[in-house]
Coordinates of C-alpha atoms in Angstrom, one line a residue:
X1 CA 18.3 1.5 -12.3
X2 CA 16.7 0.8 -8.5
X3 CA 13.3 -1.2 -8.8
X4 CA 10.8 0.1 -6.7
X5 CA 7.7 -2.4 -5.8
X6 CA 4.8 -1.0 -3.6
X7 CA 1.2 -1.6 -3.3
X8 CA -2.2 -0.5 -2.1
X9 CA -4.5 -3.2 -0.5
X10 CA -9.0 -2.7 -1.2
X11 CA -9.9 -2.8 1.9
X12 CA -11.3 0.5 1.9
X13 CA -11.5 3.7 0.0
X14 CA -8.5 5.0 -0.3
X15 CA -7.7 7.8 1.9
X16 CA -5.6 11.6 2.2
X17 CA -3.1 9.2 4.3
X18 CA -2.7 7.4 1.3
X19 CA -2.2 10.1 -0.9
X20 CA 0.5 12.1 1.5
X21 CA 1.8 9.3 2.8
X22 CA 2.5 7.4 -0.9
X23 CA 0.9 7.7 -3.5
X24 CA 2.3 11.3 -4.2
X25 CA 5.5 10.1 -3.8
X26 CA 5.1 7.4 -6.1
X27 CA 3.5 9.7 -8.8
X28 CA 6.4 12.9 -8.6
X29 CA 9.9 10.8 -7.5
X30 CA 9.3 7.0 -7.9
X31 CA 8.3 6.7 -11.5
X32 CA 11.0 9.2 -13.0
X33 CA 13.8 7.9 -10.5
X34 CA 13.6 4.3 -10.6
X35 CA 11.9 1.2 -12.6
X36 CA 8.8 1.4 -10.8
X37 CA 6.0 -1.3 -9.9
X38 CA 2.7 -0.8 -8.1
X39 CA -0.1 -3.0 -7.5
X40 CA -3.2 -3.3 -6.3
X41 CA -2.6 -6.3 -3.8
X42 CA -6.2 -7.6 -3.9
X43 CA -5.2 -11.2 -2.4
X44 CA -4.5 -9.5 0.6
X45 CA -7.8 -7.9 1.1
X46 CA -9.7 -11.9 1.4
X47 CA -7.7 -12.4 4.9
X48 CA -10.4 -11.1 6.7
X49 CA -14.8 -11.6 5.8
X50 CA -15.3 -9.7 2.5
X51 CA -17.9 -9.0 0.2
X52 CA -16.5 -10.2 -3.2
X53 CA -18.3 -7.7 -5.4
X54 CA -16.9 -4.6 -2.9
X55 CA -13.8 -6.2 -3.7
X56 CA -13.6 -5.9 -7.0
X57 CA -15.3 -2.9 -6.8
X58 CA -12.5 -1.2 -4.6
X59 CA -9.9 -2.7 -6.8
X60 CA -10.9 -0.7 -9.8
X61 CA -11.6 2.4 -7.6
X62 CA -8.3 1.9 -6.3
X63 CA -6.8 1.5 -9.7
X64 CA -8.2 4.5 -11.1
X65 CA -7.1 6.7 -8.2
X66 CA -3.3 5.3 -8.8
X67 CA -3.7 6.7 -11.9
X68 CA -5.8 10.0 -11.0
X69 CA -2.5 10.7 -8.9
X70 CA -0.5 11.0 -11.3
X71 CA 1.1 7.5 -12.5
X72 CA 2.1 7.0 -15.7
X73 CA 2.2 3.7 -17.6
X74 CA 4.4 5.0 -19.6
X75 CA 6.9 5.2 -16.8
X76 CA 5.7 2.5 -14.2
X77 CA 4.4 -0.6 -14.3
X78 CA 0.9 -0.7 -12.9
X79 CA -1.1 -4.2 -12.4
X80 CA -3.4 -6.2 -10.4
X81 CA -2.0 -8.8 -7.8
X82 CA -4.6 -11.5 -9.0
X83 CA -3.6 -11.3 -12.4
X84 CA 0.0 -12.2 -11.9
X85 CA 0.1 -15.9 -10.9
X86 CA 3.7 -15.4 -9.6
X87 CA 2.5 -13.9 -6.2
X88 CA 0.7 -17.3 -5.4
X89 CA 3.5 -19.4 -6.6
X90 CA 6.4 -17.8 -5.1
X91 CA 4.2 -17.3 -1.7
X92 CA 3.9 -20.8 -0.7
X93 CA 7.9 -21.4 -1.5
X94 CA 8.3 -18.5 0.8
X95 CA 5.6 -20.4 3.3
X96 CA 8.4 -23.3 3.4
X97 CA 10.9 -20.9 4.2
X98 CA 9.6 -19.2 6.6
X99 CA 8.4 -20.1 10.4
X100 CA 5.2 -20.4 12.7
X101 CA 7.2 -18.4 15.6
X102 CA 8.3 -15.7 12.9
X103 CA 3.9 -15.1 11.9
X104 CA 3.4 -15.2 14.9
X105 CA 5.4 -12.0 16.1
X106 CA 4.2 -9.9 13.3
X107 CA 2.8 -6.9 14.9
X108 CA -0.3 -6.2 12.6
X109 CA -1.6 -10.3 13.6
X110 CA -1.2 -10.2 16.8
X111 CA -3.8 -6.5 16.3
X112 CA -6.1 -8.0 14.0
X113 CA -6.2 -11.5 15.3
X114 CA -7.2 -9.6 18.9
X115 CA -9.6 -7.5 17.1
X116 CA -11.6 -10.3 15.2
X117 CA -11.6 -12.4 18.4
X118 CA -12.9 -9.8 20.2
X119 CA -15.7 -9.4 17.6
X120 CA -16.7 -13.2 17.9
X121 CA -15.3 -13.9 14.8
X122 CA -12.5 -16.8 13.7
X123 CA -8.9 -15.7 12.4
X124 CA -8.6 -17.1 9.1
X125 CA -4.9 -18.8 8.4
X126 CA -4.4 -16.5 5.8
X127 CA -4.1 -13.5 8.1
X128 CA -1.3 -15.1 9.9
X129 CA 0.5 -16.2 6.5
X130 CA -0.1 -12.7 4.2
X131 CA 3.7 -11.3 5.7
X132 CA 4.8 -14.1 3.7
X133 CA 2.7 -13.3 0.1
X134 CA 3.8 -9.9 0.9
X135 CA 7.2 -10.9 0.6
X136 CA 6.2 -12.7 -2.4
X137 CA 4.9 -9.9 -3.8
X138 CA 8.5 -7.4 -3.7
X139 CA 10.9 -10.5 -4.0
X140 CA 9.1 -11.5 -7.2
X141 CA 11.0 -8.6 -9.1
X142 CA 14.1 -8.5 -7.2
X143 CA 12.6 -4.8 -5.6
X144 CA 15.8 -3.1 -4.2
X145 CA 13.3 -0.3 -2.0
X146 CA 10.2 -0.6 -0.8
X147 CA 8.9 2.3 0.1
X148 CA 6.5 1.6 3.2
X149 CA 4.7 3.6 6.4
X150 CA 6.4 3.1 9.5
X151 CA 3.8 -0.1 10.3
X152 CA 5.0 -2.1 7.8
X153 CA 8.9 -1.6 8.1
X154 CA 8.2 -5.1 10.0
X155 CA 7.0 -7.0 7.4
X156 CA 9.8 -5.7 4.8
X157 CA 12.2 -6.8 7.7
X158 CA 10.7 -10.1 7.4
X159 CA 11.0 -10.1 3.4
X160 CA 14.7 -9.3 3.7
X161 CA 15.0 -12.2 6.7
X162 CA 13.6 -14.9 3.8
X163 CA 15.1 -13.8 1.4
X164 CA 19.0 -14.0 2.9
X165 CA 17.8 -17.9 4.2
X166 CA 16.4 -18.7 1.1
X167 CA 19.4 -17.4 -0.5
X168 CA 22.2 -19.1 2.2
X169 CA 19.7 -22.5 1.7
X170 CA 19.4 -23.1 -1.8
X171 CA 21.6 -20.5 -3.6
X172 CA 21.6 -16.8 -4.6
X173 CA 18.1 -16.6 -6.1
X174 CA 16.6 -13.6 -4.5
X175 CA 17.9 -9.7 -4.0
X176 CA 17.5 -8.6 -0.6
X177 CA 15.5 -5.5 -0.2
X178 CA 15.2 -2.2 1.9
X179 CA 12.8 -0.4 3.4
X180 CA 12.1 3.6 2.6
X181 CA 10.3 6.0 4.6
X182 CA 9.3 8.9 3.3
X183 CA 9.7 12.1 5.7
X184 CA 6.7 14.5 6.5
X185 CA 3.3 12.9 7.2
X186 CA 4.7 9.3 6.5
X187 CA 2.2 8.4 9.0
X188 CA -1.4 10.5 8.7
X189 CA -3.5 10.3 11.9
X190 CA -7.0 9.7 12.6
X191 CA -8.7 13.6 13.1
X192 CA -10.8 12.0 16.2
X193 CA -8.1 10.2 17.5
X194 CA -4.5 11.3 16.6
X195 CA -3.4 8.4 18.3
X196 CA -4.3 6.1 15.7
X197 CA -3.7 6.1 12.0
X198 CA -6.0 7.1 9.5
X199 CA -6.8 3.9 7.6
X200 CA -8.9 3.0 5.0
X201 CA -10.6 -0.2 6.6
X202 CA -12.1 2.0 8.9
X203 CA -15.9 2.1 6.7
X204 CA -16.9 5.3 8.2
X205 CA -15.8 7.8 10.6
X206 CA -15.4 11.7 10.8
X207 CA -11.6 11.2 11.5
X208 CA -10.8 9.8 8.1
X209 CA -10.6 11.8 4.6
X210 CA -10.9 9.8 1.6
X211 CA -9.8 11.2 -1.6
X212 CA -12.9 11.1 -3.2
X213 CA -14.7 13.1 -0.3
X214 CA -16.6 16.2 -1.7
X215 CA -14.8 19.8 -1.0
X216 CA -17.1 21.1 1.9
X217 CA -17.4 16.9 3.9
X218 CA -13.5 17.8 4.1
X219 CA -13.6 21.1 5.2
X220 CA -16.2 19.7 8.1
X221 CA -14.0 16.8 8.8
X222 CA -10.9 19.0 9.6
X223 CA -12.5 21.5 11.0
X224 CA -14.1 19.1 13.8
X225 CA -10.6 17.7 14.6
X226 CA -9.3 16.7 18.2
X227 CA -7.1 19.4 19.1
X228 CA -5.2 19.0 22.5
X229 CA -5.4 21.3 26.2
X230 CA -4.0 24.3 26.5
X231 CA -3.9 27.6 23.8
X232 CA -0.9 27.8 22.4
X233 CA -0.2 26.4 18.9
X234 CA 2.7 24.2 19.1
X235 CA 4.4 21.1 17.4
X236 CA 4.9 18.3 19.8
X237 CA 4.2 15.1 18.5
X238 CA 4.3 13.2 21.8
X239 CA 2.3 16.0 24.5
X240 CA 0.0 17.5 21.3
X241 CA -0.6 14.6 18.7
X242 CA -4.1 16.6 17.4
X243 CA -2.3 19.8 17.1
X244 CA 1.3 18.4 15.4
X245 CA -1.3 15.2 13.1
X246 CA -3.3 19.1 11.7
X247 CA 0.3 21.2 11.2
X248 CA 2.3 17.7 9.2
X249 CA -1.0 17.9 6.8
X250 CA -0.4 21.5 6.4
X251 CA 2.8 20.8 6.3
X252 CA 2.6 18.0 3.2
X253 CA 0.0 20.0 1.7
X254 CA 1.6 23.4 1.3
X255 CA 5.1 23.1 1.8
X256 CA 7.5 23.6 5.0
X257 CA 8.2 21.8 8.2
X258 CA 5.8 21.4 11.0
X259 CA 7.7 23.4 13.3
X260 CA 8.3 26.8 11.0
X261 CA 3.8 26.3 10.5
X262 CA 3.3 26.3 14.1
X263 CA 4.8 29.8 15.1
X264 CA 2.5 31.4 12.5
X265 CA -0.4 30.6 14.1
X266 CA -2.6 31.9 17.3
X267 CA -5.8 30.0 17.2
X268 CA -6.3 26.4 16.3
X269 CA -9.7 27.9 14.4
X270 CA -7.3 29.9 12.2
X271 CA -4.9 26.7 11.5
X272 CA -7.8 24.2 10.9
X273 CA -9.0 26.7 8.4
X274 CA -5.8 26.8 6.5
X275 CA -5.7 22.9 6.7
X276 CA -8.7 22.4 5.1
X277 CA -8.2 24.4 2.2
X278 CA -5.0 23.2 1.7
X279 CA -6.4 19.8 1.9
X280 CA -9.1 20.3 -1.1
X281 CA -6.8 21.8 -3.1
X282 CA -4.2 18.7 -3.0
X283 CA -7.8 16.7 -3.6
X284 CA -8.8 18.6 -6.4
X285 CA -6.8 17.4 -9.4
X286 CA -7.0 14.1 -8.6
X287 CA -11.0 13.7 -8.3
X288 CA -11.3 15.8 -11.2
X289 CA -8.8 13.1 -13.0
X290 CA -10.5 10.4 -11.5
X291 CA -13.9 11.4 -13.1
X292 CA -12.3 11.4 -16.4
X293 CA -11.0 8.0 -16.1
X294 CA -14.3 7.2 -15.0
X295 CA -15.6 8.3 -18.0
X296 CA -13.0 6.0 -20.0
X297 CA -12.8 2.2 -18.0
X298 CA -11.4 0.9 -21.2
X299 CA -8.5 2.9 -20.9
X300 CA -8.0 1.7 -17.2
X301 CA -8.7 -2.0 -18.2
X302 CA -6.1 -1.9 -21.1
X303 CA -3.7 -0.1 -18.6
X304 CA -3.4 -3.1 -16.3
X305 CA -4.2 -5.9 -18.7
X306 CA -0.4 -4.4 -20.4
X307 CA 1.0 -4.0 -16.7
X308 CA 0.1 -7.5 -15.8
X309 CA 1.7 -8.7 -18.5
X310 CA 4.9 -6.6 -18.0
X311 CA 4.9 -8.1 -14.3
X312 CA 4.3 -11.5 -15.9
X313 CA 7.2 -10.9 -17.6
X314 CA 9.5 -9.8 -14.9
X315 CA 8.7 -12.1 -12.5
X316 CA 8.8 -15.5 -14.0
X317 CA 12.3 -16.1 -13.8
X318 CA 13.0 -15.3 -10.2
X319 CA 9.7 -17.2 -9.4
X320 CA 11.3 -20.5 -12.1
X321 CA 14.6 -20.2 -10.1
X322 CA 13.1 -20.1 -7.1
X323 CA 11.4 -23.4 -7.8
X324 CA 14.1 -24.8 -9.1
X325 CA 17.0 -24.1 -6.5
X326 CA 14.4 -25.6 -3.8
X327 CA 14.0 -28.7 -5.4
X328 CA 11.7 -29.1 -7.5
X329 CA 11.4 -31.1 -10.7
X330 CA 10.6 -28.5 -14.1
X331 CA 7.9 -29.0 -15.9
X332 CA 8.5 -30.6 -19.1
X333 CA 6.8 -28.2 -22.1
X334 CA 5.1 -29.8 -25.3
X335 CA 7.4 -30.3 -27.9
X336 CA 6.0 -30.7 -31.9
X337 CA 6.7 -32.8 -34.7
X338 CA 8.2 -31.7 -38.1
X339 CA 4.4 -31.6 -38.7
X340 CA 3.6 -29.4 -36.5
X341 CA 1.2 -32.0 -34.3
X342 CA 2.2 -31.5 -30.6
X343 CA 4.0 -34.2 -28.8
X344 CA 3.8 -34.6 -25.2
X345 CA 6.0 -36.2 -23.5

């Protein structure tokens, strides 16, 4: 059976760009077609100045909303990134693997090192190194897809790159995975600036839906999108990115292609309308499943306390071969006497 490994990162509150562009996925195909992991990738959030309790706080949320979607632990492993010491371990092997020139291309640090500078602030080293935990994270459990947005087919590229070396280096230790895109609204776009992606570090902002947003804060939100010139209602991703980011949500939301949406249409009033309702409605089940989960964090504790140790589980071999085939010495485990006294040697 294919393994599957993806993840969601607390940076933020998890947004519809999320939802459409993975987590829905994850919930209806992944689960039932392959032996599915997802995590909430929590180390990857302290590469940049944090609050710790916001955090933690976002990891639960984020958690919860996994679940609200529609994932089943019954089908899928679901776990915190923290809570499985392979990530850490396997990272720095990777981090001797891997090369300064090879950080320093990633696309996402050369952005966010340009965007912290810019703000005064210093670029911590883990923001040039977190490609490397990420590969970590999917090469842990020998991940044959990773299903990913188009901005971090990069870093997967770089996962399979290690991965061959380390394999060519030190012997076959590691499965080399690929990337998978899903097709409409793989990428979600900011609704004030289509142009740019709707992400969940973004704190606040009219251009960004998150899936916990009440029914009529979304409606606003859509209905105040940036459309583009002219009257016609057309799909053109390149000339009309408000108009063709509004008709792949419609699209996602309700069924069809973007194309077939855009000949029914006259007025961008009548198709913002349409979005927006179509929008709450995706929304609906999954805040009213989050509140119930709310209503139950035991269940949500005990549901990644048993997926933590199922990752435990299914990483610690690659991660022990992996250690071993670079060079370094076992550990040597206590051994007892006929008495049962433990003997160290």
């Amino acid at each position: 059976m294919t393994r599957v490994f993806s993840g969601v990162k607390p940076t933020g509150h998890l947004t519809l760009g999320n939802y459409l562009g993975a987590m829905r996925r994850w919930a209806s195909v992944d689960q039932y077609e392959a032996d599915a992991l997802f995590c909430v990738v929590d180390l990857h959030a302290l590469t940049v100045d944090h609050d710790p309790a916001r955090v933690r706080r976002l990891s639960r949320q984020a958690a919860t909303l996994l679940l609200a979607s529609g994932l089943d632990p019954e089908l899928c492993t679901l776990f915190v990134q923290s809570h499985v010491d392979e990530h850490a371990r396997l990272s720095y092997v990777l981090e001797c693997v891997a090369t300064d020139g090879e950080m320093r291309r990633m696309i996402q640090y050369k952005e966010k090192a340009a965007r912290e500078q810019r703000r005064g602030g210093s670029v911590r080293l883990s923001l040039l190194t977190y490609p490397v935990l990420m590969a970590a994270d999917i090469l842990a459990y020998g991940a044959d897809e990773v299903p990913v947005g188009d901005d971090q087919v990069q870093h997967v590229e770089l996962t399979r790159d290690l991965a061959v070396r380390f394999n060519q280096r030190y012997g076959h230790t590691f499965v080399v995975p690929r990337a998978t895109r899903p097709g409409v609204a793989a990428r979600v776009m900011n609704l004030q600036d289509p142009t740019s992606k709707m992400g969940k570090s973004d704190d606040v902002g009219p251009g960004i839906v998150y899936l916990l947003d009440e029914p009529d804060v979304v409606r606003k939100k859509v209905m105040r999108a940036v459309t583009d010139s002219g009257r016609e209602v057309e799909y053109d991703r390149e000339a009309r990115p408000g108009l063709a980011n509004l008709l792949e949500i419609l699209a996602a939301c309700s069924g069809g292609s973007p194309e077939e949406l855009s000949g029914a249409y006259t007025s961008y009033g009548a198709l913002k309308k349409d979005t927006a309702e179509a929008v709450v409605e995706v929304l609906r089940p999954v805040q009213e499943r989050h509140k119930e989960l709310c209503a139950d964090p035991g269940y949500v504790e005990g549901v990644l306390r048993d997926g933590a140790e199922r990752a435990r589980g299914m990483s610690r071999p690659t991660v022990d071969a992996a250690y071993r085939a670079i060079g370094l010495l076992p550990a040597v485990p206590a051994a007892a006497d006929a008495g049962g006294a433990v003997l160290r040697v």
